[in-house]
């Protein structure tokens, strides 16, 4: 029997219908390869406008792990390392992809899934000896692996420490839309570009069929980057296929061009997903269940009895993150496709 309620992740469905429509509109046209096409340049210009960074460069990559691998390796010398939290995706969920490039990940403690300036400074000071790798890049994900989000003040403080110790700041934006749509934060795309040397706008989890837009704000880091992209097998011949998807996501619901990032379909998708996440978290709390982490975006972590997990599994797709003695920590992820009726139906089951 197939599942009727889908909360397993934010890439269970193929993509938003506007993305498919945009690809269909351009189906019979021809484009230059490797990102030298008019659509890729159009989207790059939109990102420059949204970030207020005229010198920003954008590269289109197929997926999140490959984007992380590329960003974490292209800017580092062989003896340099990466600072991340102990919950970071690159540390636990990418099959050693980063380490395979020859760069160590130094994990620090997290606060609700987030990295702090104090942790960064501690790691830097502990790795000064000539026998150590040299911390050079700070990795953080927004939203985090626990669904929490960074405020502008938090990112500004991390950026300040990075500048103090000459570290690059890289933001994994696989779920950037959900972070920016959160009512717990005040970051704009412009402020992200102001504080981060590199970040990416994730498409795969927010309406694209696949694809991420990697943005480099520091011109020095952009030097020869396309060669690094090719070297890692990340340069797509049909780059325009990813760019077209962002072209649709950066328009409004009717595929009309917009002037402000907040008006894009990309943000409307994320706002809706977060709303569904809040409603779902409220349903769990009202039913008497404990949330594992604060619900600040589209990921809801909750402790459920193992017996209930088994009952739900017949109708609901969700993830059991960790089994404990008589209960499990479960993750439910909401998307632009979920409806209030979905939440109501799940509420009846719990």
mmCIF file of C-alpha atoms in Angstrom:
data_model
loop_
_atom_site.group_PDB
_atom_site.id
_atom_site.type_symbol
_atom_site.label_atom_id
_atom_site.label_comp_id
_atom_site.label_asym_id
_atom_site.label_seq_id
_atom_site.Cartn_x
_atom_site.Cartn_y
_atom_site.Cartn_z
ATOM 1 C CA UNK A 1 0.000 0.000 0.000
ATOM 2 C CA UNK A 2 1.411 3.374 -0.980
ATOM 3 C CA UNK A 3 1.872 6.238 1.441
ATOM 4 C CA UNK A 4 -0.832 8.890 1.428
ATOM 5 C CA UNK A 5 0.952 11.568 3.475
ATOM 6 C CA UNK A 6 4.438 12.660 2.474
ATOM 7 C CA UNK A 7 6.811 14.157 5.049
ATOM 8 C CA UNK A 8 9.996 12.170 4.417
ATOM 9 C CA UNK A 9 12.063 14.990 2.894
ATOM 10 C CA UNK A 10 11.799 18.064 0.673
ATOM 11 C CA UNK A 11 12.753 16.316 -2.568
ATOM 12 C CA UNK A 12 10.189 13.502 -2.747
ATOM 13 C CA UNK A 13 8.398 15.171 -5.674
ATOM 14 C CA UNK A 14 9.862 15.917 -9.101
ATOM 15 C CA UNK A 15 9.527 19.700 -9.101
ATOM 16 C CA UNK A 16 7.186 22.659 -9.235
ATOM 17 C CA UNK A 17 4.896 22.816 -12.253
ATOM 18 C CA UNK A 18 6.276 26.260 -13.188
ATOM 19 C CA UNK A 19 9.731 24.733 -13.533
ATOM 20 C CA UNK A 20 8.379 22.062 -15.827
ATOM 21 C CA UNK A 21 6.471 24.699 -17.804
ATOM 22 C CA UNK A 22 9.612 26.805 -18.264
ATOM 23 C CA UNK A 23 11.562 23.795 -19.534
ATOM 24 C CA UNK A 24 8.719 22.966 -21.894
ATOM 25 C CA UNK A 25 8.667 26.531 -23.256
ATOM 26 C CA UNK A 26 12.358 26.306 -24.131
ATOM 27 C CA UNK A 27 12.277 22.694 -25.310
ATOM 28 C CA UNK A 28 12.969 23.348 -29.003
ATOM 29 C CA UNK A 29 15.628 26.059 -28.531
ATOM 30 C CA UNK A 30 19.425 25.743 -28.695
ATOM 31 C CA UNK A 31 21.975 27.041 -26.172
ATOM 32 C CA UNK A 32 25.720 27.202 -25.680
ATOM 33 C CA UNK A 33 27.080 24.703 -23.201
ATOM 34 C CA UNK A 34 28.994 24.946 -19.920
ATOM 35 C CA UNK A 35 27.195 28.043 -18.636
ATOM 36 C CA UNK A 36 27.988 30.378 -21.537
ATOM 37 C CA UNK A 37 24.325 30.672 -22.545
ATOM 38 C CA UNK A 38 21.912 33.588 -22.304
ATOM 39 C CA UNK A 39 19.662 32.012 -19.655
ATOM 40 C CA UNK A 40 22.542 31.322 -17.265
ATOM 41 C CA UNK A 41 23.728 34.901 -17.665
ATOM 42 C CA UNK A 42 20.193 36.209 -17.086
ATOM 43 C CA UNK A 43 19.949 34.327 -13.782
ATOM 44 C CA UNK A 44 23.439 35.445 -12.767
ATOM 45 C CA UNK A 45 22.359 39.037 -13.331
ATOM 46 C CA UNK A 46 19.222 38.477 -11.244
ATOM 47 C CA UNK A 47 21.375 37.185 -8.381
ATOM 48 C CA UNK A 48 23.683 40.196 -8.676
ATOM 49 C CA UNK A 49 20.605 42.401 -8.382
ATOM 50 C CA UNK A 50 19.049 40.448 -5.494
ATOM 51 C CA UNK A 51 22.338 40.479 -3.545
ATOM 52 C CA UNK A 52 23.374 44.009 -4.549
ATOM 53 C CA UNK A 53 26.756 42.540 -5.482
ATOM 54 C CA UNK A 54 27.636 43.621 -9.053
ATOM 55 C CA UNK A 55 30.841 41.539 -8.976
ATOM 56 C CA UNK A 56 29.232 38.328 -7.686
ATOM 57 C CA UNK A 57 29.742 35.214 -9.794
ATOM 58 C CA UNK A 58 27.296 32.315 -9.947
ATOM 59 C CA UNK A 59 27.959 28.720 -10.965
ATOM 60 C CA UNK A 60 25.250 26.105 -11.421
ATOM 61 C CA UNK A 61 25.845 22.679 -9.889
ATOM 62 C CA UNK A 62 23.765 19.502 -9.962
ATOM 63 C CA UNK A 63 23.395 18.776 -6.239
ATOM 64 C CA UNK A 64 24.220 19.758 -2.679
ATOM 65 C CA UNK A 65 27.008 17.314 -1.843
ATOM 66 C CA UNK A 66 28.832 18.152 -5.069
ATOM 67 C CA UNK A 67 28.417 21.865 -4.352
ATOM 68 C CA UNK A 68 29.842 21.424 -0.849
ATOM 69 C CA UNK A 69 32.730 19.345 -2.169
ATOM 70 C CA UNK A 70 33.513 21.956 -4.793
ATOM 71 C CA UNK A 71 33.362 24.934 -2.431
ATOM 72 C CA UNK A 72 35.292 23.195 0.347
ATOM 73 C CA UNK A 73 38.133 22.113 -1.935
ATOM 74 C CA UNK A 74 38.551 24.875 -4.530
ATOM 75 C CA UNK A 75 39.755 27.525 -2.099
ATOM 76 C CA UNK A 76 42.011 25.455 0.182
ATOM 77 C CA UNK A 77 45.668 24.483 0.085
ATOM 78 C CA UNK A 78 46.486 20.813 0.838
ATOM 79 C CA UNK A 79 47.268 21.397 4.533
ATOM 80 C CA UNK A 80 44.202 23.559 5.226
ATOM 81 C CA UNK A 81 41.041 22.327 6.937
ATOM 82 C CA UNK A 82 37.361 23.089 7.485
ATOM 83 C CA UNK A 83 35.528 24.054 10.672
ATOM 84 C CA UNK A 84 31.986 22.697 11.054
ATOM 85 C CA UNK A 85 29.581 21.573 13.763
ATOM 86 C CA UNK A 86 29.397 17.958 14.877
ATOM 87 C CA UNK A 87 25.925 17.801 13.301
ATOM 88 C CA UNK A 88 27.035 19.183 9.916
ATOM 89 C CA UNK A 89 25.876 17.453 6.746
ATOM 90 C CA UNK A 90 29.440 17.327 5.405
ATOM 91 C CA UNK A 91 30.520 15.498 8.567
ATOM 92 C CA UNK A 92 27.787 12.891 8.770
ATOM 93 C CA UNK A 93 25.781 12.590 5.567
ATOM 94 C CA UNK A 94 28.143 12.859 2.589
ATOM 95 C CA UNK A 95 30.070 9.562 2.687
ATOM 96 C CA UNK A 96 33.400 11.274 3.290
ATOM 97 C CA UNK A 97 33.137 13.354 0.099
ATOM 98 C CA UNK A 98 34.978 16.313 1.621
ATOM 99 C CA UNK A 99 37.666 14.240 3.296
ATOM 100 C CA UNK A 100 38.234 12.459 -0.021
ATOM 101 C CA UNK A 101 39.522 15.767 -1.417
ATOM 102 C CA UNK A 102 42.283 15.650 1.200
ATOM 103 C CA UNK A 103 40.864 18.224 3.605
ATOM 104 C CA UNK A 104 40.164 17.488 7.242
ATOM 105 C CA UNK A 105 36.870 18.556 8.829
ATOM 106 C CA UNK A 106 37.321 19.742 12.411
ATOM 107 C CA UNK A 107 34.032 19.353 14.229
ATOM 108 C CA UNK A 108 32.976 21.626 17.057
ATOM 109 C CA UNK A 109 30.016 21.496 19.396
ATOM 110 C CA UNK A 110 26.679 22.880 18.242
ATOM 111 C CA UNK A 111 24.007 24.976 19.888
ATOM 112 C CA UNK A 112 20.690 23.683 18.540
ATOM 113 C CA UNK A 113 22.537 22.663 15.393
ATOM 114 C CA UNK A 114 24.316 25.995 14.932
ATOM 115 C CA UNK A 115 27.961 27.043 14.969
ATOM 116 C CA UNK A 116 29.073 29.825 17.313
ATOM 117 C CA UNK A 117 31.959 32.329 17.188
ATOM 118 C CA UNK A 118 33.341 30.880 20.434
ATOM 119 C CA UNK A 119 33.562 27.405 18.918
ATOM 120 C CA UNK A 120 35.319 28.747 15.828
ATOM 121 C CA UNK A 121 37.849 30.664 17.911
ATOM 122 C CA UNK A 122 38.483 27.645 20.152
ATOM 123 C CA UNK A 123 39.206 25.400 17.159
ATOM 124 C CA UNK A 124 41.539 27.959 15.590
ATOM 125 C CA UNK A 125 43.528 28.339 18.811
ATOM 126 C CA UNK A 126 43.784 24.582 19.285
ATOM 127 C CA UNK A 127 45.260 24.084 15.819
ATOM 128 C CA UNK A 128 48.263 26.429 15.765
ATOM 129 C CA UNK A 129 51.090 23.895 15.948
ATOM 130 C CA UNK A 130 53.064 23.064 12.815
ATOM 131 C CA UNK A 131 51.896 19.465 13.158
ATOM 132 C CA UNK A 132 48.230 20.440 12.731
ATOM 133 C CA UNK A 133 46.126 21.259 9.710
ATOM 134 C CA UNK A 134 45.390 24.960 9.440
ATOM 135 C CA UNK A 135 41.696 25.929 9.767
ATOM 136 C CA UNK A 136 40.853 28.061 6.739
ATOM 137 C CA UNK A 137 37.170 27.667 5.876
ATOM 138 C CA UNK A 138 34.123 27.845 8.134
ATOM 139 C CA UNK A 139 31.157 25.753 7.004
ATOM 140 C CA UNK A 140 27.648 26.406 8.224
ATOM 141 C CA UNK A 141 24.262 25.321 6.923
ATOM 142 C CA UNK A 142 21.233 27.604 6.922
ATOM 143 C CA UNK A 143 18.835 26.188 7.864
ATOM 144 C CA UNK A 144 20.824 23.795 10.035
ATOM 145 C CA UNK A 145 20.528 20.007 10.170
ATOM 146 C CA UNK A 146 18.150 20.418 13.104
ATOM 147 C CA UNK A 147 15.969 22.921 11.248
ATOM 148 C CA UNK A 148 17.145 25.962 13.186
ATOM 149 C CA UNK A 149 18.122 29.213 11.472
ATOM 150 C CA UNK A 150 20.753 31.917 11.900
ATOM 151 C CA UNK A 151 19.874 35.542 12.585
ATOM 152 C CA UNK A 152 21.756 38.387 10.935
ATOM 153 C CA UNK A 153 23.431 39.186 14.259
ATOM 154 C CA UNK A 154 24.690 35.597 14.526
ATOM 155 C CA UNK A 155 26.064 35.584 10.974
ATOM 156 C CA UNK A 156 27.653 39.015 11.501
ATOM 157 C CA UNK A 157 29.401 37.740 14.647
ATOM 158 C CA UNK A 158 30.668 34.637 12.843
ATOM 159 C CA UNK A 159 31.852 36.789 9.939
ATOM 160 C CA UNK A 160 33.742 39.027 12.351
ATOM 161 C CA UNK A 161 35.616 36.052 13.824
ATOM 162 C CA UNK A 162 36.348 34.748 10.323
ATOM 163 C CA UNK A 163 37.896 38.062 9.332
ATOM 164 C CA UNK A 164 39.878 38.173 12.582
ATOM 165 C CA UNK A 165 41.479 34.795 11.842
ATOM 166 C CA UNK A 166 41.570 35.066 8.037
ATOM 167 C CA UNK A 167 38.954 32.360 7.415
ATOM 168 C CA UNK A 168 36.609 31.977 4.467
ATOM 169 C CA UNK A 169 32.917 31.798 5.380
ATOM 170 C CA UNK A 170 30.836 29.354 3.356
ATOM 171 C CA UNK A 171 27.085 28.942 3.820
ATOM 172 C CA UNK A 172 25.464 25.698 2.684
ATOM 173 C CA UNK A 173 22.140 26.931 1.333
ATOM 174 C CA UNK A 174 20.494 23.651 0.400
ATOM 175 C CA UNK A 175 17.556 24.892 2.513
ATOM 176 C CA UNK A 176 18.320 28.603 2.249
ATOM 177 C CA UNK A 177 14.776 29.521 1.207
ATOM 178 C CA UNK A 178 13.306 27.962 4.342
ATOM 179 C CA UNK A 179 15.852 29.780 6.491
ATOM 180 C CA UNK A 180 15.048 33.125 4.883
ATOM 181 C CA UNK A 181 11.305 32.480 5.177
ATOM 182 C CA UNK A 182 11.554 31.743 8.901
ATOM 183 C CA UNK A 183 9.919 34.160 11.325
ATOM 184 C CA UNK A 184 12.900 33.548 13.634
ATOM 185 C CA UNK A 185 15.460 35.335 11.432
ATOM 186 C CA UNK A 186 16.033 38.648 9.673
ATOM 187 C CA UNK A 187 18.586 37.767 6.980
ATOM 188 C CA UNK A 188 18.137 39.022 3.429
ATOM 189 C CA UNK A 189 19.963 37.687 0.389
ATOM 190 C CA UNK A 190 21.881 40.960 0.362
ATOM 191 C CA UNK A 191 23.067 40.528 3.948
ATOM 192 C CA UNK A 192 24.051 36.896 3.309
ATOM 193 C CA UNK A 193 26.180 38.078 0.381
ATOM 194 C CA UNK A 194 27.645 40.802 2.578
ATOM 195 C CA UNK A 195 28.876 38.402 5.262
ATOM 196 C CA UNK A 196 29.652 35.219 3.311
ATOM 197 C CA UNK A 197 32.511 34.745 0.878
ATOM 198 C CA UNK A 198 30.627 31.879 -0.749
ATOM 199 C CA UNK A 199 27.086 30.558 -0.394
ATOM 200 C CA UNK A 200 24.564 28.734 -2.478
ATOM 201 C CA UNK A 201 20.884 29.002 -3.214
ATOM 202 C CA UNK A 202 19.462 25.504 -3.075
ATOM 203 C CA UNK A 203 16.968 24.562 -5.750
ATOM 204 C CA UNK A 204 16.626 20.789 -5.345
ATOM 205 C CA UNK A 205 14.721 21.044 -2.048
ATOM 206 C CA UNK A 206 12.520 23.998 -2.984
ATOM 207 C CA UNK A 207 10.895 23.401 -6.349
ATOM 208 C CA UNK A 208 13.664 22.581 -8.813
ATOM 209 C CA UNK A 209 13.979 19.138 -10.355
ATOM 210 C CA UNK A 210 17.632 19.402 -9.351
ATOM 211 C CA UNK A 211 20.275 22.092 -9.123
ATOM 212 C CA UNK A 212 22.026 24.588 -6.853
ATOM 213 C CA UNK A 213 23.292 28.101 -7.598
ATOM 214 C CA UNK A 214 26.733 28.647 -6.030
ATOM 215 C CA UNK A 215 27.476 32.340 -5.475
ATOM 216 C CA UNK A 216 31.012 33.669 -4.969
ATOM 217 C CA UNK A 217 31.118 37.215 -3.597
ATOM 218 C CA UNK A 218 34.903 37.537 -3.336
ATOM 219 C CA UNK A 219 36.429 38.149 -6.799
ATOM 220 C CA UNK A 220 39.754 36.662 -5.667
ATOM 221 C CA UNK A 221 38.079 33.333 -4.946
ATOM 222 C CA UNK A 222 36.426 33.431 -8.350
ATOM 223 C CA UNK A 223 39.753 33.359 -10.203
ATOM 224 C CA UNK A 224 39.881 30.207 -12.374
ATOM 225 C CA UNK A 225 36.945 28.730 -10.454
ATOM 226 C CA UNK A 226 35.374 27.262 -13.583
ATOM 227 C CA UNK A 227 38.524 25.146 -13.990
ATOM 228 C CA UNK A 228 38.102 23.853 -10.432
ATOM 229 C CA UNK A 229 34.481 23.067 -11.267
ATOM 230 C CA UNK A 230 35.500 21.083 -14.346
ATOM 231 C CA UNK A 231 38.298 19.360 -12.445
ATOM 232 C CA UNK A 232 35.780 18.020 -9.920
ATOM 233 C CA UNK A 233 33.365 16.816 -12.571
ATOM 234 C CA UNK A 234 30.858 19.490 -11.564
ATOM 235 C CA UNK A 235 30.702 21.505 -14.782
ATOM 236 C CA UNK A 236 27.533 20.544 -16.625
ATOM 237 C CA UNK A 237 27.490 20.626 -20.423
ATOM 238 C CA UNK A 238 23.801 21.511 -20.190
ATOM 239 C CA UNK A 239 24.221 24.124 -17.465
ATOM 240 C CA UNK A 240 21.322 26.007 -19.013
ATOM 241 C CA UNK A 241 18.951 23.228 -17.865
ATOM 242 C CA UNK A 242 19.647 24.202 -14.248
ATOM 243 C CA UNK A 243 19.562 27.934 -15.019
ATOM 244 C CA UNK A 244 16.112 27.600 -16.600
ATOM 245 C CA UNK A 245 14.786 26.095 -13.394
ATOM 246 C CA UNK A 246 16.067 29.052 -11.383
ATOM 247 C CA UNK A 247 14.632 31.361 -14.012
ATOM 248 C CA UNK A 248 11.201 29.916 -13.161
ATOM 249 C CA UNK A 249 11.816 29.964 -9.394
ATOM 250 C CA UNK A 250 13.030 33.584 -9.501
ATOM 251 C CA UNK A 251 9.810 34.701 -11.231
ATOM 252 C CA UNK A 252 6.413 35.001 -9.566
ATOM 253 C CA UNK A 253 3.653 32.377 -9.555
ATOM 254 C CA UNK A 254 2.643 33.444 -13.081
ATOM 255 C CA UNK A 255 6.222 33.334 -14.430
ATOM 256 C CA UNK A 256 6.408 37.139 -14.522
ATOM 257 C CA UNK A 257 9.717 38.779 -13.633
ATOM 258 C CA UNK A 258 9.975 40.396 -10.187
ATOM 259 C CA UNK A 259 12.208 43.070 -8.709
ATOM 260 C CA UNK A 260 12.470 41.787 -5.159
ATOM 261 C CA UNK A 261 13.638 38.355 -4.026
ATOM 262 C CA UNK A 262 10.797 38.170 -1.503
ATOM 263 C CA UNK A 263 8.305 38.187 -4.403
ATOM 264 C CA UNK A 264 9.779 35.124 -6.111
ATOM 265 C CA UNK A 265 8.140 31.723 -6.389
ATOM 266 C CA UNK A 266 11.238 30.426 -4.614
ATOM 267 C CA UNK A 267 10.341 32.397 -1.485
ATOM 268 C CA UNK A 268 6.599 31.748 -1.782
ATOM 269 C CA UNK A 269 7.337 28.005 -1.848
ATOM 270 C CA UNK A 270 9.480 28.305 1.283
ATOM 271 C CA UNK A 271 6.978 30.489 3.139
ATOM 272 C CA UNK A 272 4.242 27.936 2.517
ATOM 273 C CA UNK A 273 6.473 25.014 3.565
ATOM 274 C CA UNK A 274 7.397 26.776 6.811
ATOM 275 C CA UNK A 275 3.749 27.499 7.556
ATOM 276 C CA UNK A 276 2.966 23.808 7.166
ATOM 277 C CA UNK A 277 5.911 23.030 9.468
ATOM 278 C CA UNK A 278 4.556 25.338 12.177
ATOM 279 C CA UNK A 279 1.092 23.792 11.939
ATOM 280 C CA UNK A 280 2.556 20.299 12.137
ATOM 281 C CA UNK A 281 4.694 21.178 15.178
ATOM 282 C CA UNK A 282 1.633 22.654 16.876
ATOM 283 C CA UNK A 283 -0.324 19.469 16.161
ATOM 284 C CA UNK A 284 2.355 17.327 17.815
ATOM 285 C CA UNK A 285 2.536 19.591 20.871
ATOM 286 C CA UNK A 286 -1.261 19.682 21.217
ATOM 287 C CA UNK A 287 -1.265 15.874 21.085
ATOM 288 C CA UNK A 288 1.174 15.831 24.011
ATOM 289 C CA UNK A 289 4.422 14.993 22.234
ATOM 290 C CA UNK A 290 7.792 16.634 22.900
ATOM 291 C CA UNK A 291 9.661 18.446 20.149
ATOM 292 C CA UNK A 292 13.355 17.531 19.947
ATOM 293 C CA UNK A 293 14.381 20.950 18.598
ATOM 294 C CA UNK A 294 12.631 24.282 18.112
ATOM 295 C CA UNK A 295 10.672 24.324 14.842
ATOM 296 C CA UNK A 296 12.059 27.328 12.965
ATOM 297 C CA UNK A 297 11.709 26.208 9.353
ATOM 298 C CA UNK A 298 10.306 23.238 7.429
ATOM 299 C CA UNK A 299 11.851 20.447 9.511
ATOM 300 C CA UNK A 300 9.947 19.172 12.551
ATOM 301 C CA UNK A 301 11.764 16.897 14.999
ATOM 302 C CA UNK A 302 9.591 15.129 17.560
ATOM 303 C CA UNK A 303 9.826 12.232 20.003
ATOM 304 C CA UNK A 304 7.179 9.586 19.305
ATOM 305 C CA UNK A 305 6.489 6.181 20.906
ATOM 306 C CA UNK A 306 7.875 3.334 18.823
ATOM 307 C CA UNK A 307 4.403 1.820 18.661
ATOM 308 C CA UNK A 308 3.027 4.999 17.071
ATOM 309 C CA UNK A 309 5.928 5.095 14.591
ATOM 310 C CA UNK A 310 4.968 1.622 13.453
ATOM 311 C CA UNK A 311 1.309 2.585 13.098
ATOM 312 C CA UNK A 312 2.129 5.731 11.118
ATOM 313 C CA UNK A 313 4.511 3.964 8.757
ATOM 314 C CA UNK A 314 1.624 2.375 6.823
ATOM 315 C CA UNK A 315 0.261 5.724 5.665
ATOM 316 C CA UNK A 316 2.931 8.344 6.322
ATOM 317 C CA UNK A 317 6.435 8.773 4.942
ATOM 318 C CA UNK A 318 8.774 10.227 7.571
ATOM 319 C CA UNK A 319 12.251 9.562 8.964
ATOM 320 C CA UNK A 320 13.221 7.887 12.201
ATOM 321 C CA UNK A 321 16.445 9.713 13.043
ATOM 322 C CA UNK A 322 17.289 7.821 16.208
ATOM 323 C CA UNK A 323 15.694 4.937 18.113
ATOM 324 C CA UNK A 324 15.784 5.206 21.895
ATOM 325 C CA UNK A 325 14.496 2.799 24.565
ATOM 326 C CA UNK A 326 10.748 3.195 24.099
ATOM 327 C CA UNK A 327 10.577 6.064 21.662
ATOM 328 C CA UNK A 328 12.220 7.501 18.586
ATOM 329 C CA UNK A 329 13.342 10.911 17.459
ATOM 330 C CA UNK A 330 11.476 11.421 14.200
ATOM 331 C CA UNK A 331 11.841 14.002 11.450
ATOM 332 C CA UNK A 332 8.921 15.299 9.413
ATOM 333 C CA UNK A 333 9.711 17.656 6.520
ATOM 334 C CA UNK A 334 7.126 19.934 4.937
ATOM 335 C CA UNK A 335 7.175 21.372 1.400
ATOM 336 C CA UNK A 336 5.262 23.687 -0.909
ATOM 337 C CA UNK A 337 3.132 20.681 -1.891
ATOM 338 C CA UNK A 338 1.792 19.941 1.566
ATOM 339 C CA UNK A 339 -1.647 21.296 2.451
ATOM 340 C CA UNK A 340 -3.473 22.090 5.657
ATOM 341 C CA UNK A 341 -5.608 19.027 4.914
ATOM 342 C CA UNK A 342 -2.419 16.916 5.107
ATOM 343 C CA UNK A 343 -1.653 18.339 8.537
ATOM 344 C CA UNK A 344 -5.197 17.763 9.739
ATOM 345 C CA UNK A 345 -5.144 14.166 8.535
ATOM 346 C CA UNK A 346 -1.846 13.477 10.274
ATOM 347 C CA UNK A 347 -3.140 15.146 13.452
ATOM 348 C CA UNK A 348 -5.984 12.615 13.511
ATOM 349 C CA UNK A 349 -3.496 9.742 13.271
ATOM 350 C CA UNK A 350 -1.455 10.881 16.289
#
